[in-house]
Structures are given as C-alpha cells and as structure tokens.
Short mmCIF file of C-alpha atoms in Angstrom, two decimals:
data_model
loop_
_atom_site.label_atom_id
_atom_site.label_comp_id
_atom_site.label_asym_id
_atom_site.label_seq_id
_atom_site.Cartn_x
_atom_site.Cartn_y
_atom_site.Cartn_z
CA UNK D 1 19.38 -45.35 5.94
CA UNK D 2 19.20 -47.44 2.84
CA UNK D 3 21.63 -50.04 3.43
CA UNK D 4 21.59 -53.60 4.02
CA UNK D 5 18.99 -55.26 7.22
CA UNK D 6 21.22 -57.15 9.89
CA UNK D 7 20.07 -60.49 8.61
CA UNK D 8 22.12 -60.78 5.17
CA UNK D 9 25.00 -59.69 6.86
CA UNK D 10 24.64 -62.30 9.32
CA UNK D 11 23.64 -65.20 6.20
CA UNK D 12 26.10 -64.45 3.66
CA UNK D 13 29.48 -65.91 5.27
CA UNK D 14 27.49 -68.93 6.56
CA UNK D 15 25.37 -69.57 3.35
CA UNK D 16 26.94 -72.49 0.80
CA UNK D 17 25.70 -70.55 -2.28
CA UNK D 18 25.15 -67.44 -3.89
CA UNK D 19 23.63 -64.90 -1.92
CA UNK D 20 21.87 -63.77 -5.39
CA UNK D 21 19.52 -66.51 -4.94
CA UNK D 22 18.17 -66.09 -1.81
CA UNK D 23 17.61 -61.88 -3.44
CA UNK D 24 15.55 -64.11 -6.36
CA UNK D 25 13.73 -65.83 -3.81
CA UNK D 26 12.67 -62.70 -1.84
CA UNK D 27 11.55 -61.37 -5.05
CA UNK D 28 9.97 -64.18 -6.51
CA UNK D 29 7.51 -63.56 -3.04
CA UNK D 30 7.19 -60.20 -4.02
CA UNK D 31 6.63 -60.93 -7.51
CA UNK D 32 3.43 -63.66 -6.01
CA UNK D 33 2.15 -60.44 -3.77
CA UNK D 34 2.32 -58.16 -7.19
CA UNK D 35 -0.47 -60.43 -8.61
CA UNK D 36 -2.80 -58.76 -6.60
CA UNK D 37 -2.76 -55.86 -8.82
CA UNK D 38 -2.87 -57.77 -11.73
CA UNK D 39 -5.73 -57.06 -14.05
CA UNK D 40 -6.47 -61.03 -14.32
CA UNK D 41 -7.81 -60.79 -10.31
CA UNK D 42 -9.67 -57.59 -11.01
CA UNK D 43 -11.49 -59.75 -13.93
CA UNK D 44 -12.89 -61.58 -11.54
CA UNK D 45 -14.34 -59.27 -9.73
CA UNK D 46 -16.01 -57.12 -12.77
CA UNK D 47 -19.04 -58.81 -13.39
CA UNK D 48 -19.80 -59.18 -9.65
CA UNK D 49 -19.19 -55.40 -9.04
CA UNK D 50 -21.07 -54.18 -11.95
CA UNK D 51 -23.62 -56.02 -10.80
CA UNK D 52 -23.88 -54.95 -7.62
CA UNK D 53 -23.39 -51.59 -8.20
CA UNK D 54 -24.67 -51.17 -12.10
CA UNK D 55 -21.16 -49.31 -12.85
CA UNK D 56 -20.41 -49.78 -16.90
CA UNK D 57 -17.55 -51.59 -18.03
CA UNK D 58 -15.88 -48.34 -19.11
CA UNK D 59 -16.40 -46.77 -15.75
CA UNK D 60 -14.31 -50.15 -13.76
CA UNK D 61 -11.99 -50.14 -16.57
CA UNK D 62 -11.23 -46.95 -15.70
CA UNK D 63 -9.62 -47.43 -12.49
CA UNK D 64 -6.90 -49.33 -14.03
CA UNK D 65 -6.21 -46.70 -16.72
CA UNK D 66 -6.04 -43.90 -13.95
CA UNK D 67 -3.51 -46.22 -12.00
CA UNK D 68 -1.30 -46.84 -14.62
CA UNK D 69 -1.04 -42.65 -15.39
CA UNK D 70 -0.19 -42.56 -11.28
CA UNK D 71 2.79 -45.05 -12.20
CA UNK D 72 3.32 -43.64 -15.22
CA UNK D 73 4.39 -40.16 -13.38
CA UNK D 74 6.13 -41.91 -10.64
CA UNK D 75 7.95 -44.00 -12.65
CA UNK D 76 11.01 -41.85 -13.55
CA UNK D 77 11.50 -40.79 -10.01
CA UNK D 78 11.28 -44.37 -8.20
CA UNK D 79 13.53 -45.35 -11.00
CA UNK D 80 16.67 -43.22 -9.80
CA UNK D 81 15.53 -44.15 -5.91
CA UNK D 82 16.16 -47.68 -7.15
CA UNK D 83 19.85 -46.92 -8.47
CA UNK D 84 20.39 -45.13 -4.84
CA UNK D 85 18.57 -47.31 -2.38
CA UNK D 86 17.80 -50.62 -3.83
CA UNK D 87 14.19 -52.39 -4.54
CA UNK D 88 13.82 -53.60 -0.10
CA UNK D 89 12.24 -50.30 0.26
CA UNK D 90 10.41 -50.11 -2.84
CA UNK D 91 9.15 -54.21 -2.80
CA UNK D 92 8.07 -53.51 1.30
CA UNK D 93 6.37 -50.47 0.68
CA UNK D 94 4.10 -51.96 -2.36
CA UNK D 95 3.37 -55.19 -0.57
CA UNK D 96 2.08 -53.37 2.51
CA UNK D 97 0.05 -50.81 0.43
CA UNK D 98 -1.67 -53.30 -1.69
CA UNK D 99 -2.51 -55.82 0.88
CA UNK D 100 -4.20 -52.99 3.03
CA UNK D 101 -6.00 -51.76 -0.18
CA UNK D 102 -7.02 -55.03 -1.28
CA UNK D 103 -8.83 -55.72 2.15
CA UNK D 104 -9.89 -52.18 2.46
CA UNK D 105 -11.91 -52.69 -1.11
CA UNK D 106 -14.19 -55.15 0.87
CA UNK D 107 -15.83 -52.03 2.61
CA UNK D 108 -16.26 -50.14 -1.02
CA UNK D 109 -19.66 -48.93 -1.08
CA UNK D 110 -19.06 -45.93 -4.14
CA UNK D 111 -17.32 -45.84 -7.52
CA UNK D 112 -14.99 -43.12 -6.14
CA UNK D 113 -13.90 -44.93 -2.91
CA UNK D 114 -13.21 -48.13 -5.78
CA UNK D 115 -11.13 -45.57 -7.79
CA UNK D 116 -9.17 -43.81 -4.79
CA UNK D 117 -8.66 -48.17 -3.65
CA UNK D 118 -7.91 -49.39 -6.90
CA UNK D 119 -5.07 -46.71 -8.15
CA UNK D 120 -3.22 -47.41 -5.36
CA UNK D 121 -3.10 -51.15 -5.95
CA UNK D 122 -2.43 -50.37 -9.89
CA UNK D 123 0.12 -47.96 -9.35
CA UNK D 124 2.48 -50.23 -6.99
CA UNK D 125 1.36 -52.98 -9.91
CA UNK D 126 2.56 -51.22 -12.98
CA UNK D 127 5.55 -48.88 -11.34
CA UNK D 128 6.91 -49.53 -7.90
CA UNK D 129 7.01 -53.83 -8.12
CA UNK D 130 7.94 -53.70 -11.66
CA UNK D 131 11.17 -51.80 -10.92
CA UNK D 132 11.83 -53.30 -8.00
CA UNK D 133 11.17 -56.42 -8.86
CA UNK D 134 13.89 -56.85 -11.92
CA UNK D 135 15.84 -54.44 -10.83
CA UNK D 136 17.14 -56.56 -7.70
CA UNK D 137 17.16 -59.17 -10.32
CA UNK D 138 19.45 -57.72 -12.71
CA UNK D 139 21.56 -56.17 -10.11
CA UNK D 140 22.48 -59.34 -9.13
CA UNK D 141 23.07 -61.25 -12.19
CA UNK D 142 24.48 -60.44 -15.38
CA UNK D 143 25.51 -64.33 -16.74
CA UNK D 144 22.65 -65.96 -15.34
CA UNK D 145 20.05 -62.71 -16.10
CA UNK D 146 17.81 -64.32 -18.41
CA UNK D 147 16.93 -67.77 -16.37
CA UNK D 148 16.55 -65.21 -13.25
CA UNK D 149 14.45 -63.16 -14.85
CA UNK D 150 12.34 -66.00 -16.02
CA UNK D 151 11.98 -67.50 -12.51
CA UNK D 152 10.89 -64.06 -11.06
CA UNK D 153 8.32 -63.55 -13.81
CA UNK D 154 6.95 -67.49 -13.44
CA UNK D 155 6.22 -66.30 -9.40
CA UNK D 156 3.95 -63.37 -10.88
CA UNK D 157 2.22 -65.97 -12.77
CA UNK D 158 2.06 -68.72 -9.99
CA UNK D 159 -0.02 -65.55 -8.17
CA UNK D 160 -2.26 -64.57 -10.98
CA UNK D 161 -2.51 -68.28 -11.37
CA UNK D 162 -3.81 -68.82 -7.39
CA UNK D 163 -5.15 -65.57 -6.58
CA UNK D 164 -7.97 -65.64 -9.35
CA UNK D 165 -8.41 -68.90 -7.35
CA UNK D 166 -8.16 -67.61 -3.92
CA UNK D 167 -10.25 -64.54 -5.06
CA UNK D 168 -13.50 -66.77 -6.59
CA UNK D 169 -13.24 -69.58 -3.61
CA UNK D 170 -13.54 -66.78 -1.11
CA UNK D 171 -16.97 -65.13 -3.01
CA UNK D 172 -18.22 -68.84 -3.61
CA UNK D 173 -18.05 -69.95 -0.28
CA UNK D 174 -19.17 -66.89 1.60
CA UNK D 175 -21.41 -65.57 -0.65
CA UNK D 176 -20.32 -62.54 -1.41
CA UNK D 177 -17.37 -60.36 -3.72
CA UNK D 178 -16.26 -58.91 -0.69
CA UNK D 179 -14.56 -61.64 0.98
CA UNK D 180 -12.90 -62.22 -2.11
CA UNK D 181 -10.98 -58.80 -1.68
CA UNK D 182 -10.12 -59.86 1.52
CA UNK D 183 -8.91 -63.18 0.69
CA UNK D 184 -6.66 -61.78 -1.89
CA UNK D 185 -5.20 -58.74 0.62
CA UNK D 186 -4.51 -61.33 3.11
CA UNK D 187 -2.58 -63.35 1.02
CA UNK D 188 -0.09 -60.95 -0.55
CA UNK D 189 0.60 -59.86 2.73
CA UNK D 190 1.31 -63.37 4.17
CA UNK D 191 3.48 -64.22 1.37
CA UNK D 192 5.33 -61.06 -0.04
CA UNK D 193 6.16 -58.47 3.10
CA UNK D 194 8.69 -60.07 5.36
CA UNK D 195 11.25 -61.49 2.53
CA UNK D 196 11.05 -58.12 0.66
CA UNK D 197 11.85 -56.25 4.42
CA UNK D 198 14.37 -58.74 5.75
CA UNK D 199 16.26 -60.14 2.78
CA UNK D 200 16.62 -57.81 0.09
CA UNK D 201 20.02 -56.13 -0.47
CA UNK D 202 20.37 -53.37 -3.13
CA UNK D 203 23.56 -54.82 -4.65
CA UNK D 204 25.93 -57.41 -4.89
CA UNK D 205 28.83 -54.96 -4.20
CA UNK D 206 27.27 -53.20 -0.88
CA UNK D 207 27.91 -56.43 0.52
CA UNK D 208 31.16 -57.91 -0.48
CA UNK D 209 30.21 -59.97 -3.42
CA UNK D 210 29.86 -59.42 -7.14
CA UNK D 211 26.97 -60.78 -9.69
CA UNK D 212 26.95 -63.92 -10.21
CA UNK D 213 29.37 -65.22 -7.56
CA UNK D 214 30.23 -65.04 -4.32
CA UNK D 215 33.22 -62.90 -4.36
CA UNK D 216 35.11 -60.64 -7.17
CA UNK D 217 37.50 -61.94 -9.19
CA UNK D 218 40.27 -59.35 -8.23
CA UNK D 219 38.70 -58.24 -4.37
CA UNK D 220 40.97 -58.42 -1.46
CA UNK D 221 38.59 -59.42 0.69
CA UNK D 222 38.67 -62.96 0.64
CA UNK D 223 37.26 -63.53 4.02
CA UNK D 224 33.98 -64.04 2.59
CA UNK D 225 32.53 -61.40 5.49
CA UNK D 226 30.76 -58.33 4.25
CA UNK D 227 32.84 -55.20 3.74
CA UNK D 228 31.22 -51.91 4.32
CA UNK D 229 34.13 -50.71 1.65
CA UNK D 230 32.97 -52.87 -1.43
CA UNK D 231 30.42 -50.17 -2.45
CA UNK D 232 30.43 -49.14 -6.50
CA UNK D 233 32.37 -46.06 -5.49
CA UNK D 234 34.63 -48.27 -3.49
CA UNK D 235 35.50 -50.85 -6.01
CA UNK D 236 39.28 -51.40 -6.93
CA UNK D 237 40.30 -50.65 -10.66
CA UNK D 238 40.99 -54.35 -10.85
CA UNK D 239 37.13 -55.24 -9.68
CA UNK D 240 36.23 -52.29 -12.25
CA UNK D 241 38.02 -53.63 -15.48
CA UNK D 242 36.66 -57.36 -14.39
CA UNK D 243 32.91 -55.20 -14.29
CA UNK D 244 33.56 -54.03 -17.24
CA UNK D 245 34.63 -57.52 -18.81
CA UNK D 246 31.87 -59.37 -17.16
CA UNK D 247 30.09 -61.07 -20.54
CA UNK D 248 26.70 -61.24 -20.93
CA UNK D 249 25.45 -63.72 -24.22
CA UNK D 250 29.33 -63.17 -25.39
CA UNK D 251 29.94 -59.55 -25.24
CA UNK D 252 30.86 -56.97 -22.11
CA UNK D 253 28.14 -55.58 -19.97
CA UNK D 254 27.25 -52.25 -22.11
CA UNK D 255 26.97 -49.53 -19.22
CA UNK D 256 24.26 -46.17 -20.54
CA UNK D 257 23.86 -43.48 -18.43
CA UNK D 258 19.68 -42.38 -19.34
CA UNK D 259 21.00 -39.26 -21.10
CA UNK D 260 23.23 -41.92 -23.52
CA UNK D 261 20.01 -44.21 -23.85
CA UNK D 262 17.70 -41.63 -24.49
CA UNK D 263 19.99 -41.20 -27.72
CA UNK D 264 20.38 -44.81 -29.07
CA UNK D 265 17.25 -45.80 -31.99
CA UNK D 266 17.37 -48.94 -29.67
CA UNK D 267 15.48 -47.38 -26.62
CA UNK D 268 12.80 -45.62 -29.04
CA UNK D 269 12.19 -49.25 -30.85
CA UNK D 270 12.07 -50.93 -27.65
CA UNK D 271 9.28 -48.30 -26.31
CA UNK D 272 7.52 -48.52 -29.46
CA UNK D 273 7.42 -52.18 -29.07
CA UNK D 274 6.02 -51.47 -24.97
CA UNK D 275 3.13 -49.10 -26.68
CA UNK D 276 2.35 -51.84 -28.84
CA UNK D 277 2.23 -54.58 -27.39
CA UNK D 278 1.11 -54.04 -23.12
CA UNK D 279 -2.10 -52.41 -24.27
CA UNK D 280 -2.86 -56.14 -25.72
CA UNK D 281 -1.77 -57.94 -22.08
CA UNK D 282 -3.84 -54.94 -20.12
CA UNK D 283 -7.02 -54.88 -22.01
CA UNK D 284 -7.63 -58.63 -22.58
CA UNK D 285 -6.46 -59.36 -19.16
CA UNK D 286 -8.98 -57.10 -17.72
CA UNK D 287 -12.14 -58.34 -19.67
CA UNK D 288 -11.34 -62.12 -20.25
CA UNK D 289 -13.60 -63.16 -17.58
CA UNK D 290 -16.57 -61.14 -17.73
CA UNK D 291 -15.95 -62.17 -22.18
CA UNK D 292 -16.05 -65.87 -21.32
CA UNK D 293 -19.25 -65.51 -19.40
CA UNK D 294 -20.74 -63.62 -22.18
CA UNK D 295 -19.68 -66.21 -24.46
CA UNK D 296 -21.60 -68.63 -22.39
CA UNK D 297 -19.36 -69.76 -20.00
CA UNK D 298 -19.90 -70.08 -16.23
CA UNK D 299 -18.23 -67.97 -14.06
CA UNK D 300 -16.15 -70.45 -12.44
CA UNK D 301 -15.53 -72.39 -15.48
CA UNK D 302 -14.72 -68.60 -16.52
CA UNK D 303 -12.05 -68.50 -13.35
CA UNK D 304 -10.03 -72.07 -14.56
CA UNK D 305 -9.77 -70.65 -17.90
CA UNK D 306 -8.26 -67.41 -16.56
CA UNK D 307 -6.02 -69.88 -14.14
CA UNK D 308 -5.21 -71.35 -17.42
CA UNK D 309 -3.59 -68.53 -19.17
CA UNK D 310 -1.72 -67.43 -15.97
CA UNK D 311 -0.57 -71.12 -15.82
CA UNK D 312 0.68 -70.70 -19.24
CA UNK D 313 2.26 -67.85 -19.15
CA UNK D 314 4.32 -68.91 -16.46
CA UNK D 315 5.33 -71.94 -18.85
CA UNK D 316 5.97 -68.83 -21.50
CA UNK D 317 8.18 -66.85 -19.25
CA UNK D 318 10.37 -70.15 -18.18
CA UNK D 319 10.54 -71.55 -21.82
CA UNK D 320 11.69 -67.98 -22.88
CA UNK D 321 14.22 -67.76 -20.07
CA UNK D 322 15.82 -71.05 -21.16
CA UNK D 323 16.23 -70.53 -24.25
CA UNK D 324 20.17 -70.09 -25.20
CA UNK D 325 21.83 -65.91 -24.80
CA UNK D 326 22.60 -66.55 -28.31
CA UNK D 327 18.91 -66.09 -29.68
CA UNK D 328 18.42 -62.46 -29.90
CA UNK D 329 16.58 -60.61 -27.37
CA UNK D 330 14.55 -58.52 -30.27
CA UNK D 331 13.94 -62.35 -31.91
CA UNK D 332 12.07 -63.45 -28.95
CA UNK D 333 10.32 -59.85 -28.37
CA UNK D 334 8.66 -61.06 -32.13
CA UNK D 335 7.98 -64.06 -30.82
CA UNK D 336 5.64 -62.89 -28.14
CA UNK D 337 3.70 -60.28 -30.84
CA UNK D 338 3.28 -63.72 -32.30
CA UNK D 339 1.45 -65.19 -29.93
CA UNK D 340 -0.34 -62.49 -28.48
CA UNK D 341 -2.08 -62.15 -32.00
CA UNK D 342 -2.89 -65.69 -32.64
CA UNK D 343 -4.12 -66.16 -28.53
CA UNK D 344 -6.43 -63.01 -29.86
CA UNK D 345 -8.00 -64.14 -32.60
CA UNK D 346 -8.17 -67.93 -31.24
CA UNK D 347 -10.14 -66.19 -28.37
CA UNK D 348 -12.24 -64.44 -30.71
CA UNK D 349 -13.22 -67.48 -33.25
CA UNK D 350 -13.30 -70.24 -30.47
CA UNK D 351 -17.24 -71.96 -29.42
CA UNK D 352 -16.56 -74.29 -27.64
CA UNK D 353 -14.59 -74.68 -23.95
CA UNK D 354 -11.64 -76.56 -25.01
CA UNK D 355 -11.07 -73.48 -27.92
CA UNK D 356 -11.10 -70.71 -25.00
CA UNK D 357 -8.54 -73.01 -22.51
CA UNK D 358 -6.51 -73.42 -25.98
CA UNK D 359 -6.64 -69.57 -27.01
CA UNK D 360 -5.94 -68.50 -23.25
CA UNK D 361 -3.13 -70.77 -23.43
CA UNK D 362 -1.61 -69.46 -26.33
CA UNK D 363 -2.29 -65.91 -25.44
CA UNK D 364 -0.61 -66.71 -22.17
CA UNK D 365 2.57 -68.02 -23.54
CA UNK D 366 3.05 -65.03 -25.14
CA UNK D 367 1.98 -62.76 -21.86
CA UNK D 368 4.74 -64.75 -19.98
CA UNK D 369 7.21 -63.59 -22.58
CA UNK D 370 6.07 -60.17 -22.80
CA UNK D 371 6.88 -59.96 -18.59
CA UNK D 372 9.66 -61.29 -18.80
CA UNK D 373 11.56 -60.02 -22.00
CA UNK D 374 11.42 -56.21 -21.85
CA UNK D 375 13.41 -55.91 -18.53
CA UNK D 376 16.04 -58.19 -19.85
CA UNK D 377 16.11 -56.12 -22.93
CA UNK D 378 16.33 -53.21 -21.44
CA UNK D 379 19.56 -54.73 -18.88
CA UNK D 380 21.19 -56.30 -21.73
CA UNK D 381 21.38 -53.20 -24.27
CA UNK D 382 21.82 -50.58 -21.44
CA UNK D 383 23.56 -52.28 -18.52
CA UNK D 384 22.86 -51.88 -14.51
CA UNK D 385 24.83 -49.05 -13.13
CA UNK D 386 21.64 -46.98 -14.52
CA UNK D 387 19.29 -49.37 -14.67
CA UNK D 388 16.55 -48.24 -12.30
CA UNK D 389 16.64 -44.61 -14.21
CA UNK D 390 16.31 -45.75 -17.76
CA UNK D 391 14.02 -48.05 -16.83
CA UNK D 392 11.85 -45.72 -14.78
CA UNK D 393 11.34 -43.56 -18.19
CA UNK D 394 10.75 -46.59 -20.28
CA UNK D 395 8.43 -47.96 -18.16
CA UNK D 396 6.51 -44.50 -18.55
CA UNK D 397 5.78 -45.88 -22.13
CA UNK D 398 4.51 -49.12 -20.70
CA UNK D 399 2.22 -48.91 -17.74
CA UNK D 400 1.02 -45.64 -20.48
CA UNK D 401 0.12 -48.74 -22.43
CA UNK D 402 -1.59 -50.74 -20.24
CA UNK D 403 -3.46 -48.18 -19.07
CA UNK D 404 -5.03 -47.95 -22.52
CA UNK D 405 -5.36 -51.40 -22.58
CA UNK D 406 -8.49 -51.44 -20.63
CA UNK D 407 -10.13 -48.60 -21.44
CA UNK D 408 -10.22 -48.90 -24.82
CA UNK D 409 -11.88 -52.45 -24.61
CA UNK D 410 -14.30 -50.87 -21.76
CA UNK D 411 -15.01 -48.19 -24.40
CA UNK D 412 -15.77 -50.58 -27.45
CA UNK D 413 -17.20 -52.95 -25.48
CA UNK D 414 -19.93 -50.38 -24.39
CA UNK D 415 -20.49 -49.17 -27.53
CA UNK D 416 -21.41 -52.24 -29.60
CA UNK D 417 -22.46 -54.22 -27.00
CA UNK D 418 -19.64 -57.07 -27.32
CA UNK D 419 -15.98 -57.45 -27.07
CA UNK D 420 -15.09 -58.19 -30.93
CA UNK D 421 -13.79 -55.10 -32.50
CA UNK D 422 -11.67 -54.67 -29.45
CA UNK D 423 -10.15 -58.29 -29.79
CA UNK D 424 -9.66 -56.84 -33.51
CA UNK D 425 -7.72 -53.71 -32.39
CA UNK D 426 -5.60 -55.80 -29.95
CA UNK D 427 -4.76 -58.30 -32.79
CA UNK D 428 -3.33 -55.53 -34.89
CA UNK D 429 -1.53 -53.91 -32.46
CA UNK D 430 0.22 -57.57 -31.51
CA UNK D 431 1.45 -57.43 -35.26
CA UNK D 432 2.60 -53.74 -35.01
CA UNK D 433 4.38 -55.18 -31.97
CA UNK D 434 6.47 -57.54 -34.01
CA UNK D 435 7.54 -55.35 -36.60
CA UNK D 436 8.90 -53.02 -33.61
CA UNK D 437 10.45 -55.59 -32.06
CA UNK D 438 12.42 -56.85 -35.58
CA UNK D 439 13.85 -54.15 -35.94
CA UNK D 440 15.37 -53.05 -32.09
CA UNK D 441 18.79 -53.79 -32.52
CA UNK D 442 21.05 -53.31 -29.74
CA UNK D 443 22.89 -49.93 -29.41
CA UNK D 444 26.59 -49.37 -30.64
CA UNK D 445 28.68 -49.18 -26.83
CA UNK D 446 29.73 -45.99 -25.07
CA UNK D 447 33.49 -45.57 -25.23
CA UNK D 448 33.60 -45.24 -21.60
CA UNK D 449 31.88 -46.32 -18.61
CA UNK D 450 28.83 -44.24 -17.49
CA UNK D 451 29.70 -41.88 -14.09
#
C-alpha cells in the first residue's frame, strides 16, 4: 500500500546518479508548493481582506494561530506514519489540499468560511510538508544532510520569494484579492503534485540502495535493480554494522528511539530554542506587509521588500548549508537568534526604503537558517530510523510557536495602534533563542541501536 510508484523502479537501474537526488528534487517542488501556506503570502493579502471585510488584525491573525494548534495535534501521529510509509503520501496529500483551499479562498465571503479555508492550508504548512519534506531528505542522506537540507529549504524560499509575486500581480492586474488566491492555488498545484506522487520513495533501503550512494557497501545485490528484500528489517548484519558506521561531521549516525530522546537535556534545549525563536519567523512574517504600508510604503513596493527577505533567506539557508560539518549545529542555531534580533530592531528603527530592504534582508538570512537548521539538528543528534516520530513531537513545540507568533503581534498591534512593542517582544525572544541554542549540546549515544 505504501511502497514505492512503478516509475523509480523503472529509473533507478537506468539513472547515472544517485537516486537521492532526484527524492531532493521532488521535494524541493514540494517544498515551492509549501509556500503557499507561508505566512509571507497571507501578508499580502491582510490589508486587502481587512479592508474588504473590516476584520481586525487579531481576528486574520487568528487563522494562522488556530492552524498551527491543528498541526500541532497532528503532528505526533503523521510523524510515526512518516517512519512507516514515507513523506509521497504525506507531500501529495498537502499539495492537493492546499492548492484546492487556496483557490477555494477566492469565493470567501465570511470570517468563518476564511478560518475553516485557512487552517487547512496552515496545518499542511506547519505539520504535514514540514515532516515530509526533511524527512525524505534525511532519509536519504546522512554525509551530504546538511547541503540537502539547505537546497530543500532555498525551494521554500524561491516560493515565498515568487508567490508573494504571483499573489500581488494577480490582484493588480485583475483588480481584485481574489484572483490572487487563485493565482497562488494554481501554482502550487502545477508545480508540487505530480513529483511528490510519482517520484518519492520512503527510503533508500526499500529500493536497493543506501544514503548517500547507489548501493551498500556490504549488499549482495550488485545488479543495481531494486530488491523487494533490501527493506530495514531485511538488511544483512554486514549492511547493519556499515549503518551503524556511516559518519556524519566525523562521528556514527546516533540512532534514538522517541522514548530515548524524550530523555536526553538535548531535545528539551532544542524545543526551548523552537519556542523561542518560530514565534519571531511567524509573527513578523505575517504582519511585514501590512507594517511597511503603515510605515509609508506602497503596497507593491511593500510586496519587493517581502520578495526581498524570502530572497534572502534562501541565500541564509544555502550559506548555512555550506558551511563545513565541523561548525556545530547549536553554533549556527545562535547564529540565526542573531540575526533574527538585529533584522528586528533594523525593521523597527529604519525610515527610509533602502533601511526596510536592508532589515528584511538581514531578518531573512536568519529565517533561512532557522528552516533549515532545526531538522538537521534534530537528524544529527537523534538519527533516522525514528526520525519522523521524534520529530512529530518536537515539531508540536514549533508550529505551537508559530502559532503565537501572529497572534500576539495581531493582539499588540490592536491595542496600541502600531506594531512596535511587538517588534520589541520578538527581539527579546530572538536573544532568549540564542542562549537556548548555546547551550544544546548533542546527547551522549545509546549503547545499542534503537528497535
């Protein structure tokens, strides 16, 4: 039921590389189709919609705050239907979903119809794509995890870089927010559903191969066709030990069941750095459009800027990706808190429109890391056998996070009639961030490998 489509089985033995990279491909369209859910593209929609409809900031905010509580509960569930199935059904599901909501928000004519639209879109944003997404990724790689992480999260940003685009085009040139749903629905769907249906594969091993390569070390099948043996369960104890040895930035892949994680200081540190820090990326996201036109800014000058920081933090998730294994995950984790406070308060002091492109940019650096980052963490100090489990509870703690994100600014915005004590709060909390992130060391190994 879960296993792989016809058409990897009929690519891999006539493909000159990796199959892995035709997985990061796949995902890298699904990662473009997550955008849609992104709270930059609902940004540019706010001050249209409250417009329209004279809803208050806190009441749109909401919508993103209730979707991330959906994920939030679904989260530790599609996490072990990851480990079993693999992200194809997962990544399909979401791109379908959000595509047909997208569209469908075109014909929104009440707040409620917006929330039941919205959630949907927001939960497959913060749960369902998030998993799926890196957890193909990491399945597949263990050597090369960090650069394929970065080049999944830099799609995301190419689509919160083009979709704000798409999105403002659409309302410019017909007139109206509406078509800008549209726009954006049709284009996750062109780009992200077929790859994620066709291509994906839940693991190297279901199909003959092992991460990074195109065959394991000590397999004997060196035909270089798919077996329907080389399964986890199936493995050899020769392919097992080599597993086991496989390095990752110089030291063998660790392998936590969620029970073992759930015990280390290093998962707590790690969520504490998630609550911390994604309630910064969520609730500036959200409101940095409808700020820079209260600022003074136009609203398409308003749209370039946002295009800006998504621009840049695609830059900020590559740059972090290459950087060398031997710079500490938790290192770079501080990094980002770094920027995310300094893109804050730039965005808060800055006049004039060369400040806000410069702030946004800076902010976005730091947004690309923060993508990017936690799901490598989270591989490199627990392993993949469990991945999609430990992952699913930790990412509990982070679409929590984001969820607060927004309302809080909606909230503070509403009640003093600006945005500046909420750029305050989200400047602390980016400092809070890096002293969580200092101090997340990674967890002492199990003696044995996880069942």
């Amino acid at each position: 039921m879960f296993g792989p489509s016809s058409l990897p089985r009929l690519l891999i033995p006539r493909l000159p590389f990796f199959y892995g990279w035709v997985i990061l491909g796949a995902v890298c369209c699904a990662g473009f189709s997550r955008a849609g859910g992104g709270v930059a593209i609902l940004s540019i929609f706010v001050a249209p919609m409250t417009s329209n409809f004279g809803w208050s900031r806190t009441a749109i905010s909401g919508a993103a705050s209730v979707g991330g509580l959906i994920a939030a509960l679904a989260s530790p569930r599609l996490g072990r239907l990851l480990d079993r199935a693999g992200a194809r059904l997962i990544l399909s599901a979401a791109v379908l979903t959000t595509a047909l909501a997208c569209m469908a928000l075109s014909l929104t004519q009440s707040l409620a119809v917006f929330y039941l639209l919205y959630c949907i879109i927001r939960m497959n944003f913060a749960g369902p794509f998030d998993l799926g997404i890196y957890g193909a990724v990491n399945n597949w790689f263990i050597a090369r995890r960090a650069t394929a992480n970065a080049i999944a999260t830099t799609a995301q940003m190419v689509g919160l870089v083009a979709l704000p685009l798409i999105a403002q085009f659409a309302i410019v040139l017909f007139g109206s927010w509406r078509a800008g749903w549209v726009a954006v629905g049709v284009a996750v769907l062109a780009v992200g559903l077929l790859p994620s249906a066709l291509l994906l594969v839940r693991a190297p091993e279901d199909v003959g191969l092992h991460p990074d390569a195109n065959a394991p070390p000590a397999s004997p099948n060196v035909s270089g066709l798919p077996s329907a043996a080389a399964t986890p369960a199936a493995l050899d104890a020769a392919t097992r030990v080599s597993l086991a040895a496989t390095r990752t930035g110089g030291t063998p892949e660790p392998h936590f069941s969620r029970a073992q994680a759930l015990h280390t200081r290093a998962f707590w540190l790690l969520a504490l750095f998630t609550v911390f820090a994604y309630p910064v990326q969520a609730g500036v996201s959200l409101h940095q459009a409808a700020y820079l036109v209260e600022r003074g800014l136009t609203p398409t000058t308003a749209a370039t800027v946002v295009g800006a920081f998504s621009f840049a933090s695609g830059c900020g998730s590559l740059g972090f990706g290459l950087l060398p294994r031997r710079v500490p995950v938790r290192h770079m984790l501080a990094a980002v808190g770094i920027l995310q406070a300094v893109g804050v308060l730039g965005l808060l002091a800055a006049a004039r429109t060369a400040e806000f492109y410069t702030a946004a940019a800076i902010f976005g650096l730091g947004i690309g890391g923060l993508l990017m980052l936690p799901p490598l963490a989270w591989a490199d100090y627990f392993g993949r056998r469990s991945y999609g489990a430990i992952r699913g509870v930790a990412l509990t703690f982070q679409v929590l996070a984001q969820a607060a994100g927004p309302l809080l600014s909606g909230v503070l915005r509403d009640a003093t009639g600006n945005y500046a004590l909420s750029l305050e709060c989200f400047a602390t909390l980016s400092v809070l961030a890096v002293a969580a992130a200092v101090f997340a060391r990674p967890p002492a190994p199990v003696p044995t490998p996880a069942a």
